[in-house]
Structure formats: structure tokens, C-alpha cells
mmCIF file of C-alpha atoms and ligand atoms in Angstrom:
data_model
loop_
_atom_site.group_PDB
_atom_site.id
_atom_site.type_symbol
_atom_site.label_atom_id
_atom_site.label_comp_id
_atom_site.label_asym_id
_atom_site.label_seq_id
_atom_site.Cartn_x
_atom_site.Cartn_y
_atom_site.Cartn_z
ATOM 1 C CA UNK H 253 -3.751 -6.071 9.611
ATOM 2 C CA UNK H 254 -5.348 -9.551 9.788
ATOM 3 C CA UNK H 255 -7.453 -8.495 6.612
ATOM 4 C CA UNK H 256 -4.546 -8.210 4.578
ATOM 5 C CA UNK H 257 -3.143 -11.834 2.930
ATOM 6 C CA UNK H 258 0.126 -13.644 3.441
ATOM 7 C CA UNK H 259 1.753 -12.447 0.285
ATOM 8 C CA UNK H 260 3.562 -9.839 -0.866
ATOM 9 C CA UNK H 261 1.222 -6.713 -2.294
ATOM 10 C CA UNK H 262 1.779 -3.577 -3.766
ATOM 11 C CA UNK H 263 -0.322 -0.953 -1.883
ATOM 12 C CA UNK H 264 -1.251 2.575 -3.005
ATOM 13 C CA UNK H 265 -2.192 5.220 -0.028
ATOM 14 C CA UNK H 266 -2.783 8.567 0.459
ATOM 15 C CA UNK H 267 0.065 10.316 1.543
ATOM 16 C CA UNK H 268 -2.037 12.508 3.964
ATOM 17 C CA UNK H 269 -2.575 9.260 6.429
ATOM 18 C CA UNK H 270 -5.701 10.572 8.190
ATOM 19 C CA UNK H 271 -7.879 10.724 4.907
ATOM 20 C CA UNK H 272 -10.191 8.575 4.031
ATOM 21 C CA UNK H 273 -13.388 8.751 1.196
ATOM 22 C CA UNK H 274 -16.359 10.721 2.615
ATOM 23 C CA UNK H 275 -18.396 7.752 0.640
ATOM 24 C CA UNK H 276 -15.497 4.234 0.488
ATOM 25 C CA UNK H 277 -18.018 3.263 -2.301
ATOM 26 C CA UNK H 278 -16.879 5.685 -4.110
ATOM 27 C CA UNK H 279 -13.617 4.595 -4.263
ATOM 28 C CA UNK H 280 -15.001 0.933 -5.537
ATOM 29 C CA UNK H 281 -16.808 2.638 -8.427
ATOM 30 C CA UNK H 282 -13.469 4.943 -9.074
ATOM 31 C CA UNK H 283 -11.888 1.660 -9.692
ATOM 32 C CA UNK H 284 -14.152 -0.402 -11.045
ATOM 33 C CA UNK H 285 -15.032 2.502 -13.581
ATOM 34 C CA UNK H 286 -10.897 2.893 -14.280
ATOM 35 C CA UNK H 287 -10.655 -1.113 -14.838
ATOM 36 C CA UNK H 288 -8.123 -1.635 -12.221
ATOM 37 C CA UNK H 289 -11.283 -3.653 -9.955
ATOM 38 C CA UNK H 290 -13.491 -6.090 -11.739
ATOM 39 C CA UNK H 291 -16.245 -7.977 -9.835
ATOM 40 C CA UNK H 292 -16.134 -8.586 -6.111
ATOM 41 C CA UNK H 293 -14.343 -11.972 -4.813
ATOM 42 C CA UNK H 294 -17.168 -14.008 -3.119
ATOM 43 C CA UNK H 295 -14.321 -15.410 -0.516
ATOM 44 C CA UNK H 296 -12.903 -12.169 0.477
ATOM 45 C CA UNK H 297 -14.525 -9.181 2.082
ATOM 46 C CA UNK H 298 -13.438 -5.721 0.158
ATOM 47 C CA UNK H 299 -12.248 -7.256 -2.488
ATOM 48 C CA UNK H 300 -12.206 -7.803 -6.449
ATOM 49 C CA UNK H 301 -10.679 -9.340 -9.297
ATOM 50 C CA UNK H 302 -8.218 -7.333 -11.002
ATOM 51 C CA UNK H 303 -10.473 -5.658 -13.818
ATOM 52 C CA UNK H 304 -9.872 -5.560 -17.818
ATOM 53 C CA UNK H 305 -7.739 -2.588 -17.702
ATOM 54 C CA UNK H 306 -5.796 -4.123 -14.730
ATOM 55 C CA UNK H 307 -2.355 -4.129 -16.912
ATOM 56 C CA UNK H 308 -3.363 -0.702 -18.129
ATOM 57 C CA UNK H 309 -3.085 0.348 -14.967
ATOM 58 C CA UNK H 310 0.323 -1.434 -13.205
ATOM 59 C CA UNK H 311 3.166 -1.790 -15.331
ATOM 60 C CA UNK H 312 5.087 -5.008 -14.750
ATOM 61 C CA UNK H 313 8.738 -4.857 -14.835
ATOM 62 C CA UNK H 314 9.510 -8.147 -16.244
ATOM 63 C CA UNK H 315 8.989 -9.193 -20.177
ATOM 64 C CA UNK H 316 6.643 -12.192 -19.761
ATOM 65 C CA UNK H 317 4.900 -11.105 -16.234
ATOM 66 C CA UNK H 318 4.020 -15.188 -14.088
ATOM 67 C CA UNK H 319 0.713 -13.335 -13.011
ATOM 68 C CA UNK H 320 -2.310 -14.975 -12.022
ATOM 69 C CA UNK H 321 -5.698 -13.536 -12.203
ATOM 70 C CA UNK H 322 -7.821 -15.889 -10.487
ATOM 71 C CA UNK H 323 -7.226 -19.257 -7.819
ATOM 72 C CA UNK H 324 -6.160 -21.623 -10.325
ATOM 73 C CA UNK H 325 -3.609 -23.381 -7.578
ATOM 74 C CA UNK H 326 -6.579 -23.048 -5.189
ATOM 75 C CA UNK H 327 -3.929 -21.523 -2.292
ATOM 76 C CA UNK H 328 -5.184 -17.981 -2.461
ATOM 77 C CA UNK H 329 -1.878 -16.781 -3.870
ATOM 78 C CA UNK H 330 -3.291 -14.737 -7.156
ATOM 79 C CA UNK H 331 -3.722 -11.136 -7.724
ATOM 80 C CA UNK H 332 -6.725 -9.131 -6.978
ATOM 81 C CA UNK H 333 -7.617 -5.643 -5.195
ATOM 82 C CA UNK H 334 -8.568 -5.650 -1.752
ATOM 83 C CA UNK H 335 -9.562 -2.379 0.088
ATOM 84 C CA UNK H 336 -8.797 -1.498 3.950
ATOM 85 C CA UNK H 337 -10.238 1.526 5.746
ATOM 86 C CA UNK H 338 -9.139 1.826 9.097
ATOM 87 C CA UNK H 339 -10.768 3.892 12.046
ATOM 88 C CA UNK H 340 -7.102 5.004 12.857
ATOM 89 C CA UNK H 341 -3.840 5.744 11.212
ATOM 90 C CA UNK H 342 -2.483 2.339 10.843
ATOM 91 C CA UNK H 343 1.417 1.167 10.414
ATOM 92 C CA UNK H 344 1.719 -1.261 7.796
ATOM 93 C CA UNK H 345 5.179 -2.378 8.431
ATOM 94 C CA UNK H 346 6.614 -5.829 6.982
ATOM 95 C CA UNK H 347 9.587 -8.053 7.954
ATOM 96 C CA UNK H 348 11.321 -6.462 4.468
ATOM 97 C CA UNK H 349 10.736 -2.764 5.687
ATOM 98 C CA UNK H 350 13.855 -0.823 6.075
ATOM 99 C CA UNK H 351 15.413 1.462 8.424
ATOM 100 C CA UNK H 352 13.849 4.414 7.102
ATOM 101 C CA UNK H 353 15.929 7.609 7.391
ATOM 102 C CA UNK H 354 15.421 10.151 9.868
ATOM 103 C CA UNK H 355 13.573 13.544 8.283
ATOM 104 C CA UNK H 356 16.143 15.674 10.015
ATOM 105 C CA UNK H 357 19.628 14.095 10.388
ATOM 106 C CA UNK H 358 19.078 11.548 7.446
ATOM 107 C CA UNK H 359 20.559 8.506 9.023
ATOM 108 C CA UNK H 360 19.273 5.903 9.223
ATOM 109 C CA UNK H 361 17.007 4.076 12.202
ATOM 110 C CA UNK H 362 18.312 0.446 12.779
ATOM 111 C CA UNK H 363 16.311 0.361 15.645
ATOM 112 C CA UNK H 364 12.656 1.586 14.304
ATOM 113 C CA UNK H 365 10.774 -1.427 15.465
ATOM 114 C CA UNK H 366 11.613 -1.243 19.037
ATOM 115 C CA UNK H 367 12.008 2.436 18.748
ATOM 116 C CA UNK H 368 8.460 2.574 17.032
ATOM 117 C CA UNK H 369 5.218 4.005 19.408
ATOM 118 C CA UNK H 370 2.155 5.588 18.373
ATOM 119 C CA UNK H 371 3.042 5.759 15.374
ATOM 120 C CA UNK H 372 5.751 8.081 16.053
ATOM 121 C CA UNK H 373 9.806 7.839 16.068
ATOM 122 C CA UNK H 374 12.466 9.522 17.948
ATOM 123 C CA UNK H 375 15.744 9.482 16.051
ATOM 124 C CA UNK H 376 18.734 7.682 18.164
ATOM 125 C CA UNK H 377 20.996 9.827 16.331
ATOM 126 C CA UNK H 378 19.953 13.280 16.437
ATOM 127 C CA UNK H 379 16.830 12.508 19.391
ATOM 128 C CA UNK H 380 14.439 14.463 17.208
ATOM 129 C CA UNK H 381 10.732 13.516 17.283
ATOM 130 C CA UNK H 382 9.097 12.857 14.177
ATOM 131 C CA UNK H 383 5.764 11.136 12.749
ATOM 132 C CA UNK H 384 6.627 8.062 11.430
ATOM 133 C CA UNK H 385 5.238 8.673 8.293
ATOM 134 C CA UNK H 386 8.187 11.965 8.025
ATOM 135 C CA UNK H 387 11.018 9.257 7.444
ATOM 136 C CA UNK H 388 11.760 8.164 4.608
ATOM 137 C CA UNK H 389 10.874 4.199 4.454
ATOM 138 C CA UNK H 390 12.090 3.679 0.690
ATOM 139 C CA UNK H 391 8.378 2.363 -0.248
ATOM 140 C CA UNK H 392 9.212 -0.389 2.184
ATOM 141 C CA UNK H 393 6.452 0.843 4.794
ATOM 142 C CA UNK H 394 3.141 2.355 4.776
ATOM 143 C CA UNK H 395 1.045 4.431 7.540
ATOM 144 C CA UNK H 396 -2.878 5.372 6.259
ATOM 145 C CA UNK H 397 -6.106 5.012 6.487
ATOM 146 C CA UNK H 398 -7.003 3.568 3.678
ATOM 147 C CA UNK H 399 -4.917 1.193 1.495
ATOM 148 C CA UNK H 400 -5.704 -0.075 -1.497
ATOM 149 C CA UNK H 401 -3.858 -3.361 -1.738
ATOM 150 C CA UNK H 402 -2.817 -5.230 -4.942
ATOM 151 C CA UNK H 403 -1.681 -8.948 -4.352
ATOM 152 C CA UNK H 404 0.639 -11.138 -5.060
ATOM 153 C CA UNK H 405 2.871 -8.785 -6.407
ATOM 154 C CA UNK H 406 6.749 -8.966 -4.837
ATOM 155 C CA UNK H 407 8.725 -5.641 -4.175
ATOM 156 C CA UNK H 408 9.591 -3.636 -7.563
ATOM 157 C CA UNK H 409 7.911 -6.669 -9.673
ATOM 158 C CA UNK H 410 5.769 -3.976 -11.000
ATOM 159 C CA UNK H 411 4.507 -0.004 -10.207
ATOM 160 C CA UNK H 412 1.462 1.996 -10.756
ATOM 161 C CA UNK H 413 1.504 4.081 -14.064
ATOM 162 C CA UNK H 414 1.490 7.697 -13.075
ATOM 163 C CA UNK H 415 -1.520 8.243 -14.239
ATOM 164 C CA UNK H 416 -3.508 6.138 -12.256
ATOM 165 C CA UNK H 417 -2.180 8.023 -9.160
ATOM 166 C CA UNK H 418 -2.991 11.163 -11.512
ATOM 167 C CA UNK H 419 -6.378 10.086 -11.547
ATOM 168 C CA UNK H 420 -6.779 8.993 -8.107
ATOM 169 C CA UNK H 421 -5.746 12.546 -7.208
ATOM 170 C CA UNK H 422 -8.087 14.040 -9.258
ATOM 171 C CA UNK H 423 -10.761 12.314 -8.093
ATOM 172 C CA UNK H 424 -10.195 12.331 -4.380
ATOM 173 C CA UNK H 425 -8.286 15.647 -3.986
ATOM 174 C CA UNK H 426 -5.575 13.925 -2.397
ATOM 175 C CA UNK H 427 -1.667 13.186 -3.879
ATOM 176 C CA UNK H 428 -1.489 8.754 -3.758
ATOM 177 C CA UNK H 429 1.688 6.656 -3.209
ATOM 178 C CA UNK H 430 2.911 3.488 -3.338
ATOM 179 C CA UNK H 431 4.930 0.648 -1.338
ATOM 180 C CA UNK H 432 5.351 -2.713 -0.744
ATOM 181 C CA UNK H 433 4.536 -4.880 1.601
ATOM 182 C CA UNK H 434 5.430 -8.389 2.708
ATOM 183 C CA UNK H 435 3.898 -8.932 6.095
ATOM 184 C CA UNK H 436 5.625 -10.529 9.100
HETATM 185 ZN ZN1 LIG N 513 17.872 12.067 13.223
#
């Protein structure tokens, strides 16, 4: 996922991970019209400042949140919304993910990256088959379609409101989730 950027994000996804919008621009105007997207960045493809309802929207767990909404350091490393629609289901796995739990035995896999093919996972404990997507990653691990990815944003510094994912349901017919992600 070369598109995505060196920082850490908080991404929301569909949790079926084959959908993706019949129209992807209508998932820009969803966002734009909710406030969470502003204008598009000029340096980035599929992306956009965070938008005036932007705090709205994500809920910051800290009092006095150190968030940046535009380049002010000039190093890339501020927040903005970047969308990624991918031809296949894609594994968005980082070097924080952890070993997500098997959906049958519910121990956990130590071994996931080795043991990880196609996007599916055989359990060394139990030798059960399942989607990868089936385990339970702790919102440390993502496998979609479509992300939409939120920058600069470290694991648990801050989650969507509910109702954004409401909304995002409502719109699209499809239930939304979150994780992080810190890629390798
Ligand atoms: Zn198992």
C-alpha cells in the first residue's frame, strides 16, 4: 500500500471487505457534505484536508489534542483524509498488528505473518482454516477494499464518533469499522 503515508492513521472500512461504492465519488461528496473532508490536497492523489466538522467527527482522547491540520513542518506529517480503493481485497497489516485470535479456538496466532496467504490463515493450534478477516486483530489490522484513511493519528489517540459510522452505514448500506495502522 505504497499510496498510504509513513505515519500512523486511523482507517475506517467496511467490514464486508469485497465492497466498494458503485460511484467512489460518492463517497468524496458523503464526506465532504458530513465535514470530515475539506478541499482536495494538490500534493496527494485521493486526498483532502480534514474539513470544518473534522473534530465533530473523531473524538480525540487527549485534553489539548498536538494535531496539525495542514504542512506547517513541511515533512508531510499532518492530518488529512486520503481514500484507497483497491481492485482486490487488500491486507493492511502494520509492524504494531497483533496476533489476532483464531475465530474458532481463540488463541492466539504468533505466527500470522509467515502463516499469512491469500489472505487467509490456518490456525497452528486448532489447524482450522479461516479468512483472515474472521480473527480477531484487536483494530490492529485491516483487510478491504476501500479504506478511508485518517493521518497522523497514533493507535487509540482518538476514534470515530458512532455516528459517523451510523451515517456511513446509512448511506452506503454497509456496517463501517475502524483500526489502526502504522505501516512497516
Ligand atoms: Zn484455532
Amino acid at each position: 500500500m505504497n499510496a498510504f503515508t509513513t505515519n500512523a492513521s486511523l482507517v475506517l472500512y467496511p467490514t464486508e471487505p469485497d465492497w466498494v461504492p458503485d460511484d467512489p465519488e460518492a463517497l468524496i461528496i458523503f464526506l465532504q457534505a458530513a465535514g470530515l473532508a475539506g478541499d482536495p490536497l494538490i500534493k496527494h492523489e485521493n486526498s483532502f484536508l480534514a474539513g470544518e466538522k473534522f473534530l465533530d467527527h473523531i473524538s480525540f482522547m487527549g485534553c489539548s489534542p498536538n494535531i496539525k491540520f495542514s504542512d506547517e513542518n513541511n515533512d508531510g506529517k499532518f492530518t488529512f483524509i486520503h481514500l484507497t480503493i483497491t481492485p482486490t481485497i487488500t491486507a493492511l497489516t502494520g509492524k504494531h498488528s497483533f496476533a489476532p485470535h483464531c475465530p474458532h479456538c481463540k488463541k492466539p496466532e504468533k505466527n500470522w505473518r509467515e502463516l499469512l496467504k491469500d489472505n487467509q490463515l490456518t490456525c497452528s493450534h486448532c489447524q482450522q482454516t479461516a479468512n483472515a478477516w474472521q480473527f480477531n486483530w484487536r483494530k490492529s489490522a485491516g483487510f478491504a477494499r476501500c479504506f478511508i484513511e485518517i493521518t497522523d493519528i497514533y493507535p487509540k489517540e482518538a476514534i470515530p464518533q458512532p455516528l459517523l459510522l451510523e451515517s456511513l452505514k446509512k448511506r452506503f448500506q454497509i456496517s463501517w469499522g475502524y483500526f489502526f495502522i502504522i505501516p512497516k
